[in-house]
């Protein structure tokens, strides 16, 4: 466990720090390059760049593009929030090359914005929430796929059993054995009628009687045979 002095020191460091948001990361630029280009303006702490989507990368490679993984956006933490605000104001919409005509990023522009009252822990909480939501969504989709697969296999197994019964019956008929015809058994389905909340006591007896009334009869035993 951290001591009280260490906790106070960490809180003080956090209060002094500032975070700059980078809305666009040029191709082939990595966190180490961002640090090299910005550390001359002030002490930099942590840098986080978001990797591009896998589907986007696959489409680029399929179209003959570069295979290297690229980044889309990022966050840079400065030790002093005053420097962070000054850097975002000074460099935003300016050339990254810094006047060098032959620089690799000369034609790219800085897209920086200072985030007031935003600390690195806020970013960590946001990323953790998004990661948990993504895992939950993936788990739900996998569970749904698993249930659909189980239902499909169950229907296939049932259809195979019905097909086997029919084949055996046809074989017996071919041998001259008398076989009883299959009788489809109807199933009774009970359904409640919708009762309005405004109905009076006089209609209560009728509503109770209507719940016990048979409203529909369906034959479902031959559905699988028709499908398969």
Coordinates of C-alpha atoms in Angstrom, one line a residue:
X1 CA 0.0 0.0 0.0
X2 CA 1.0 3.6 -0.7
X3 CA 1.9 5.9 2.1
X4 CA -0.1 9.0 2.7
X5 CA 2.9 11.1 1.5
X6 CA 3.0 9.2 -1.8
X7 CA -0.7 9.6 -2.3
X8 CA -0.5 13.4 -1.8
X9 CA 2.4 13.6 -4.1
X10 CA 0.5 11.7 -6.8
X11 CA -2.5 13.9 -6.4
X12 CA -0.4 17.0 -6.7
X13 CA 1.2 15.7 -9.9
X14 CA -2.1 14.9 -11.4
X15 CA -3.5 18.4 -10.6
X16 CA -0.6 20.0 -12.4
X17 CA -0.8 17.7 -15.5
X18 CA -2.8 18.4 -18.6
X19 CA -4.0 16.2 -21.5
X20 CA -4.0 17.2 -25.2
X21 CA -6.2 15.3 -27.7
X22 CA -4.8 14.5 -31.1
X23 CA -7.8 14.0 -33.5
X24 CA -5.7 12.7 -36.4
X25 CA -2.5 10.7 -36.5
X26 CA -0.6 10.7 -39.9
X27 CA 0.2 7.4 -41.5
X28 CA 3.2 5.5 -40.1
X29 CA 3.5 7.8 -37.1
X30 CA 4.0 6.0 -33.8
X31 CA 3.9 7.0 -30.1
X32 CA 7.7 7.3 -30.0
X33 CA 7.7 9.8 -32.9
X34 CA 5.0 11.9 -31.3
X35 CA 7.1 12.1 -28.1
X36 CA 10.2 13.1 -30.1
X37 CA 8.3 15.9 -31.9
X38 CA 6.6 17.3 -28.8
X39 CA 9.0 16.8 -25.9
X40 CA 10.9 20.0 -26.8
X41 CA 7.8 22.0 -25.8
X42 CA 7.5 20.5 -22.3
X43 CA 7.9 17.3 -20.2
X44 CA 5.6 14.6 -21.6
X45 CA 4.2 11.7 -19.5
X46 CA 2.1 9.1 -21.1
X47 CA 1.0 8.8 -24.7
X48 CA -1.8 6.6 -26.0
X49 CA -2.7 6.2 -29.7
X50 CA -5.7 4.2 -30.8
X51 CA -5.0 1.5 -33.4
X52 CA -7.1 1.4 -36.6
X53 CA -9.9 -1.0 -36.9
X54 CA -9.0 -4.5 -38.2
X55 CA -11.6 -4.3 -41.0
X56 CA -10.2 -1.0 -42.2
X57 CA -6.7 -2.5 -42.2
X58 CA -7.9 -5.5 -44.2
X59 CA -9.6 -3.4 -46.8
X60 CA -6.4 -1.3 -47.2
X61 CA -4.2 -4.4 -47.6
X62 CA -6.7 -5.9 -50.0
X63 CA -6.6 -2.8 -52.1
X64 CA -2.8 -3.0 -52.3
X65 CA -2.0 -0.6 -49.5
X66 CA 0.7 -0.8 -46.8
X67 CA 0.5 -3.7 -44.3
X68 CA 1.8 -1.7 -41.3
X69 CA -0.6 -1.0 -38.6
X70 CA -1.6 2.6 -38.3
X71 CA -3.2 4.8 -35.7
X72 CA -6.3 7.0 -35.9
X73 CA -6.3 9.3 -32.8
X74 CA -4.5 9.8 -29.5
X75 CA -3.9 11.5 -26.2
X76 CA -0.7 13.1 -24.9
X77 CA -0.2 13.9 -21.2
X78 CA 2.0 16.9 -20.3
X79 CA 3.5 17.3 -16.9
X80 CA 2.4 21.0 -16.8
X81 CA -1.1 21.8 -18.0
X82 CA 0.0 25.4 -18.9
X83 CA 2.4 24.0 -21.4
X84 CA -0.2 21.5 -22.7
X85 CA -2.6 24.4 -23.4
X86 CA 0.1 26.5 -25.0
X87 CA 1.2 23.7 -27.3
X88 CA -2.3 22.9 -28.4
X89 CA -3.0 26.6 -29.2
X90 CA 0.4 27.2 -30.9
X91 CA 0.7 24.0 -33.0
X92 CA -2.9 23.4 -34.0
X93 CA -3.4 23.5 -37.8
X94 CA 0.3 24.1 -38.4
X95 CA 2.7 21.9 -40.4
X96 CA 4.3 19.0 -38.6
X97 CA 7.5 19.4 -40.5
X98 CA 8.3 22.7 -38.7
X99 CA 9.4 24.5 -41.9
X100 CA 11.5 21.6 -43.2
X101 CA 10.6 21.2 -46.8
X102 CA 12.0 17.7 -47.1
X103 CA 10.5 16.4 -43.8
X104 CA 8.4 13.2 -44.0
X105 CA 5.4 14.9 -42.3
X106 CA 5.8 18.3 -43.9
X107 CA 2.4 18.1 -45.6
X108 CA 0.6 16.9 -42.5
X109 CA -1.0 19.3 -40.0
X110 CA -1.2 19.1 -36.3
X111 CA -4.8 18.5 -35.0
X112 CA -4.5 19.2 -31.3
X113 CA -7.0 20.3 -28.7
X114 CA -6.4 20.9 -25.0
X115 CA -8.9 19.2 -22.7
X116 CA -9.6 21.3 -19.6
X117 CA -10.2 19.5 -16.4
X118 CA -9.5 16.2 -18.1
X119 CA -7.0 13.9 -16.5
X120 CA -5.4 10.6 -17.5
X121 CA -7.5 8.6 -15.1
X122 CA -10.6 9.8 -17.0
X123 CA -9.2 8.3 -20.1
X124 CA -8.3 5.1 -18.3
X125 CA -11.9 4.8 -17.0
X126 CA -13.3 5.5 -20.4
X127 CA -11.2 2.8 -22.1
X128 CA -12.0 0.3 -19.4
X129 CA -15.7 1.0 -19.8
X130 CA -15.5 0.6 -23.6
X131 CA -13.5 -2.6 -23.2
X132 CA -16.0 -4.1 -20.8
X133 CA -18.9 -3.1 -23.0
X134 CA -17.2 -4.8 -26.0
X135 CA -16.6 -8.0 -24.1
X136 CA -20.2 -8.0 -22.9
X137 CA -21.4 -7.5 -26.4
X138 CA -19.1 -10.3 -27.7
X139 CA -20.3 -12.6 -25.0
X140 CA -23.9 -11.9 -25.8
X141 CA -23.4 -12.6 -29.5
X142 CA -21.5 -15.8 -28.8
X143 CA -24.3 -17.0 -26.5
X144 CA -26.9 -16.2 -29.2
X145 CA -24.9 -18.1 -31.8
X146 CA -24.5 -21.0 -29.5
X147 CA -28.3 -21.2 -28.8
X148 CA -29.1 -21.0 -32.5
X149 CA -26.6 -23.8 -33.3
X150 CA -28.1 -26.0 -30.6
X151 CA -31.6 -25.4 -31.8
X152 CA -30.5 -26.2 -35.4
X153 CA -28.8 -29.4 -34.4
X154 CA -31.8 -30.4 -32.4
X155 CA -34.1 -29.8 -35.3
X156 CA -31.8 -31.8 -37.6
X157 CA -31.7 -34.7 -35.2
X158 CA -35.5 -34.7 -34.9
X159 CA -35.9 -34.5 -38.7
X160 CA -33.5 -37.4 -39.1
X161 CA -35.5 -39.5 -36.7
X162 CA -38.8 -38.7 -38.6
X163 CA -37.1 -39.5 -41.9
X164 CA -35.9 -42.9 -40.4
X165 CA -39.4 -43.7 -39.3
X166 CA -40.8 -42.9 -42.7
X167 CA -38.1 -45.0 -44.4
X168 CA -38.8 -48.0 -42.2
X169 CA -42.6 -47.7 -42.8
X170 CA -42.1 -47.5 -46.5
X171 CA -39.8 -50.6 -46.3
X172 CA -42.5 -52.5 -44.4
X173 CA -45.1 -51.5 -47.0
X174 CA -42.8 -52.8 -49.7
X175 CA -42.6 -56.1 -48.0
X176 CA -46.3 -56.3 -47.8
X177 CA -46.6 -55.7 -44.1
X178 CA -49.7 -53.8 -43.0
X179 CA -48.7 -50.5 -41.5
X180 CA -51.1 -48.2 -39.7
X181 CA -51.3 -44.7 -41.1
X182 CA -49.8 -41.9 -39.0
X183 CA -52.5 -39.7 -37.3
X184 CA -51.6 -36.1 -36.8
X185 CA -52.6 -35.1 -33.2
X186 CA -54.0 -31.6 -32.9
X187 CA -52.7 -29.5 -30.0
X188 CA -55.0 -27.2 -28.1
X189 CA -53.7 -23.7 -27.6
X190 CA -55.2 -21.5 -24.9
X191 CA -55.0 -17.8 -25.2
X192 CA -56.2 -15.1 -22.9
X193 CA -58.2 -12.2 -24.1
X194 CA -57.0 -8.6 -23.5
X195 CA -58.9 -7.0 -20.7
X196 CA -59.0 -3.2 -20.4
X197 CA -58.1 -1.7 -17.0
X198 CA -61.3 0.5 -17.3
X199 CA -63.6 -2.5 -17.4
X200 CA -66.2 -2.5 -14.6
X201 CA -67.3 -5.2 -12.2
X202 CA -70.0 -6.3 -14.6
X203 CA -67.5 -7.3 -17.3
X204 CA -65.3 -9.1 -14.8
X205 CA -67.3 -12.4 -15.0
X206 CA -67.2 -12.2 -18.8
X207 CA -63.5 -11.6 -18.8
X208 CA -62.9 -14.6 -16.5
X209 CA -65.1 -16.8 -18.7
X210 CA -63.3 -15.7 -21.8
X211 CA -59.9 -16.8 -20.4
X212 CA -61.2 -20.4 -20.2
X213 CA -62.5 -20.4 -23.8
X214 CA -60.7 -22.4 -26.4
X215 CA -59.7 -19.9 -29.2
X216 CA -57.4 -21.8 -31.5
X217 CA -56.4 -25.4 -32.6
X218 CA -53.3 -25.9 -34.7
X219 CA -51.6 -28.9 -36.1
X220 CA -47.8 -28.8 -35.7
X221 CA -46.7 -32.4 -35.8
X222 CA -46.1 -32.2 -39.6
X223 CA -44.1 -29.0 -39.7
X224 CA -40.6 -30.5 -39.7
X225 CA -41.6 -33.0 -42.4
X226 CA -42.7 -30.2 -44.6
X227 CA -39.6 -28.1 -43.9
X228 CA -37.0 -30.9 -44.5

